Structures are given as structure tokens and as C-alpha cells.
Amino acid sequence: MVFQWHGDTFSRLPEDAVCLSEGDARAHQALICKESVFGFQFHWESTRETIENLVNHCGDEMVPGDVVQSAEEILPHPEYILQCNERMDMFRAQLPKMWKARI
């Protein structure tokens, strides 16, 4: 489970890019390009405060649909935020190892 807040996406991967993750909301959720550039279509850095601020200040963007949850569905799940933050930390912890392996 990841947090997304955008309507923008793309239909074609950049040249030399590989899709790492796909989802129902957007086809290309994560990608790597040229073995060193990462792109993400989700926000794993979110906190309850940032999500609450988005809901309070940009809630009009939450148009009901198949992949859009209401504020009532998003906010009561701190475990999703914790899970995303933990995975972000795991990814960031691997970056020095990945760079060192390339040298």
C-alpha cells in the first residue's frame, strides 16, 4: 500500500528505463533508468500531517473513482504510513551499497 496524490502520469517509459513496479492506479509506479536514476509515482515519504494538509487544502482534488479513496478511508490507517516510511528507509539504506558496487 502506497500513498499517491496526483493525476499526472506517463504512458511510455524513458529510453533505457525498466519498470520496477506497476499498479492499478498508474501503470508505472517505480522505475530505474541507466542503473542509477530512480523514479517513483507515489509518496512513501508522507506523514499523517502532510496527508492531513493535502486533504484540508486540496481535498477538492479527491474525485471519487476506482482508485481514489476518501479522507475517511485514508487517514485512519497509520500502519500504511509507517509501512511506506519503513520501505523508504530500507531503500535509502541500500543506496550506498548500490553506488559502491558501481565503482
Short mmCIF file of the C-alpha atoms (twelve columns), coordinates in Angstrom:
data_MODEL
# 
_entry.id   MODEL 
# 
loop_
_atom_site.group_PDB 
_atom_site.id 
_atom_site.type_symbol 
_atom_site.label_atom_id 
_atom_site.label_alt_id 
_atom_site.label_comp_id 
_atom_site.label_asym_id 
_atom_site.label_seq_id 
_atom_site.Cartn_x 
_atom_site.Cartn_y 
_atom_site.Cartn_z 
_atom_site.pdbx_PDB_model_num 
ATOM 1   C CA . MET A 1   0.000   0.000  0.000   1 
ATOM 2   C CA . VAL A 2   1.451   3.364  -1.026  1 
ATOM 3   C CA . PHE A 3   0.190   6.926  -0.897  1 
ATOM 4   C CA . GLN A 4   -0.460  8.791  -4.132  1 
ATOM 5   C CA . TRP A 5   -1.720  12.281 -4.719  1 
ATOM 6   C CA . HIS A 6   -1.554  13.238 -8.351  1 
ATOM 7   C CA . GLY A 7   -3.304  12.906 -11.638 1 
ATOM 8   C CA . ASP A 8   -0.172  13.097 -13.738 1 
ATOM 9   C CA . THR A 9   1.360   10.004 -15.254 1 
ATOM 10  C CA . PHE A 10  3.066   8.860  -18.417 1 
ATOM 11  C CA . SER A 11  2.337   6.063  -20.875 1 
ATOM 12  C CA . ARG A 12  5.856   5.306  -22.110 1 
ATOM 13  C CA . LEU A 13  9.000   4.643  -20.125 1 
ATOM 14  C CA . PRO A 14  12.054  6.758  -20.906 1 
ATOM 15  C CA . GLU A 15  14.726  5.144  -23.048 1 
ATOM 16  C CA . ASP A 16  16.949  2.792  -21.020 1 
ATOM 17  C CA . ALA A 17  14.377  2.617  -18.205 1 
ATOM 18  C CA . VAL A 18  12.958  -0.510 -16.621 1 
ATOM 19  C CA . CYS A 19  9.658   -0.618 -14.765 1 
ATOM 20  C CA . LEU A 20  10.160  -1.916 -11.219 1 
ATOM 21  C CA . SER A 21  6.555   -1.763 -10.041 1 
ATOM 22  C CA . GLU A 22  3.096   -1.484 -11.578 1 
ATOM 23  C CA . GLY A 23  -0.264  -0.741 -10.027 1 
ATOM 24  C CA . ASP A 24  -3.950  -0.282 -10.693 1 
ATOM 25  C CA . ALA A 25  -3.781  3.490  -10.235 1 
ATOM 26  C CA . ARG A 26  -0.853  4.073  -12.592 1 
ATOM 27  C CA . ALA A 27  0.917   1.646  -14.897 1 
ATOM 28  C CA . HIS A 28  4.436   2.748  -13.991 1 
ATOM 29  C CA . GLN A 29  4.786   3.031  -10.214 1 
ATOM 30  C CA . ALA A 30  8.565   2.816  -9.928  1 
ATOM 31  C CA . LEU A 31  11.360  2.747  -12.466 1 
ATOM 32  C CA . ILE A 32  15.102  2.708  -12.771 1 
ATOM 33  C CA . CYS A 33  16.933  4.353  -15.654 1 
ATOM 34  C CA . LYS A 34  20.547  3.727  -16.623 1 
ATOM 35  C CA . GLU A 35  21.025  1.673  -13.453 1 
ATOM 36  C CA . SER A 36  21.289  4.766  -11.249 1 
ATOM 37  C CA . VAL A 37  18.243  7.032  -11.656 1 
ATOM 38  C CA . PHE A 38  15.073  6.073  -9.815  1 
ATOM 39  C CA . GLY A 39  11.585  7.433  -10.366 1 
ATOM 40  C CA . PHE A 40  8.525   6.916  -8.203  1 
ATOM 41  C CA . GLN A 41  4.861   7.690  -8.848  1 
ATOM 42  C CA . PHE A 42  3.964   7.519  -5.167  1 
ATOM 43  C CA . HIS A 43  4.853   9.279  -1.943  1 
ATOM 44  C CA . TRP A 44  6.454   6.988  0.592   1 
ATOM 45  C CA . GLU A 45  7.830   9.996  2.487   1 
ATOM 46  C CA . SER A 46  4.332   11.072 3.600   1 
ATOM 47  C CA . THR A 47  3.387   11.601 7.208   1 
ATOM 48  C CA . ARG A 48  -0.041  11.887 8.785   1 
ATOM 49  C CA . GLU A 49  0.497   15.660 8.938   1 
ATOM 50  C CA . THR A 50  1.332   16.004 5.223   1 
ATOM 51  C CA . ILE A 51  -1.651  13.854 4.267   1 
ATOM 52  C CA . GLU A 52  -3.973  15.844 6.543   1 
ATOM 53  C CA . ASN A 53  -2.676  19.070 4.983   1 
ATOM 54  C CA . LEU A 54  -3.354  17.752 1.484   1 
ATOM 55  C CA . VAL A 55  -6.856  16.678 2.466   1 
ATOM 56  C CA . ASN A 56  -7.557  20.027 4.168   1 
ATOM 57  C CA . HIS A 57  -6.078  22.267 1.465   1 
ATOM 58  C CA . CYS A 58  -6.539  20.230 -1.726  1 
ATOM 59  C CA . GLY A 59  -9.438  17.939 -0.865  1 
ATOM 60  C CA . ASP A 60  -11.357 19.161 -3.905  1 
ATOM 61  C CA . GLU A 61  -8.907  17.099 -5.996  1 
ATOM 62  C CA . MET A 62  -10.233 13.890 -4.417  1 
ATOM 63  C CA . VAL A 63  -12.674 12.930 -7.154  1 
ATOM 64  C CA . PRO A 64  -14.382 9.630  -6.280  1 
ATOM 65  C CA . GLY A 65  -13.466 6.744  -8.541  1 
ATOM 66  C CA . ASP A 66  -11.976 3.280  -8.683  1 
ATOM 67  C CA . VAL A 67  -8.578  4.302  -7.306  1 
ATOM 68  C CA . VAL A 68  -9.401  7.411  -5.266  1 
ATOM 69  C CA . GLN A 69  -10.060 6.938  -1.589  1 
ATOM 70  C CA . SER A 70  -11.942 9.359  0.620   1 
ATOM 71  C CA . ALA A 71  -10.261 11.138 3.526   1 
ATOM 72  C CA . GLU A 72  -12.153 8.822  5.862   1 
ATOM 73  C CA . GLU A 73  -10.535 5.826  4.160   1 
ATOM 74  C CA . ILE A 74  -7.007  7.262  4.088   1 
ATOM 75  C CA . LEU A 75  -6.493  8.875  7.475   1 
ATOM 76  C CA . PRO A 76  -7.391  6.052  9.891   1 
ATOM 77  C CA . HIS A 77  -4.540  3.850  8.632   1 
ATOM 78  C CA . PRO A 78  -1.272  4.908  10.276  1 
ATOM 79  C CA . GLU A 79  0.084   1.429  9.542   1 
ATOM 80  C CA . TYR A 80  0.182   2.292  5.818   1 
ATOM 81  C CA . ILE A 81  2.195   5.429  6.519   1 
ATOM 82  C CA . LEU A 82  4.583   3.507  8.765   1 
ATOM 83  C CA . GLN A 83  4.968   0.766  6.136   1 
ATOM 84  C CA . CYS A 84  5.788   3.306  3.408   1 
ATOM 85  C CA . ASN A 85  8.254   5.170  5.616   1 
ATOM 86  C CA . GLU A 86  9.992   1.909  6.589   1 
ATOM 87  C CA . ARG A 87  10.317  0.859  2.952   1 
ATOM 88  C CA . MET A 88  11.698  4.274  2.032   1 
ATOM 89  C CA . ASP A 89  14.293  3.923  4.790   1 
ATOM 90  C CA . MET A 90  15.205  0.422  3.555   1 
ATOM 91  C CA . PHE A 91  15.617  1.731  0.007   1 
ATOM 92  C CA . ARG A 92  17.755  4.668  1.164   1 
ATOM 93  C CA . ALA A 93  19.914  2.330  3.252   1 
ATOM 94  C CA . GLN A 94  20.707  0.316  0.114   1 
ATOM 95  C CA . LEU A 95  21.817  3.312  -1.960  1 
ATOM 96  C CA . PRO A 96  25.402  3.497  -0.631  1 
ATOM 97  C CA . LYS A 97  25.838  -0.241 -1.290  1 
ATOM 98  C CA . MET A 98  24.465  0.164  -4.810  1 
ATOM 99  C CA . TRP A 99  26.790  3.092  -5.561  1 
ATOM 100 C CA . LYS A 100 29.794  1.303  -4.103  1 
ATOM 101 C CA . ALA A 101 29.090  -1.748 -6.290  1 
ATOM 102 C CA . ARG A 102 29.174  0.502  -9.395  1 
ATOM 103 C CA . ILE A 103 32.617  1.951  -8.613  1 
# 
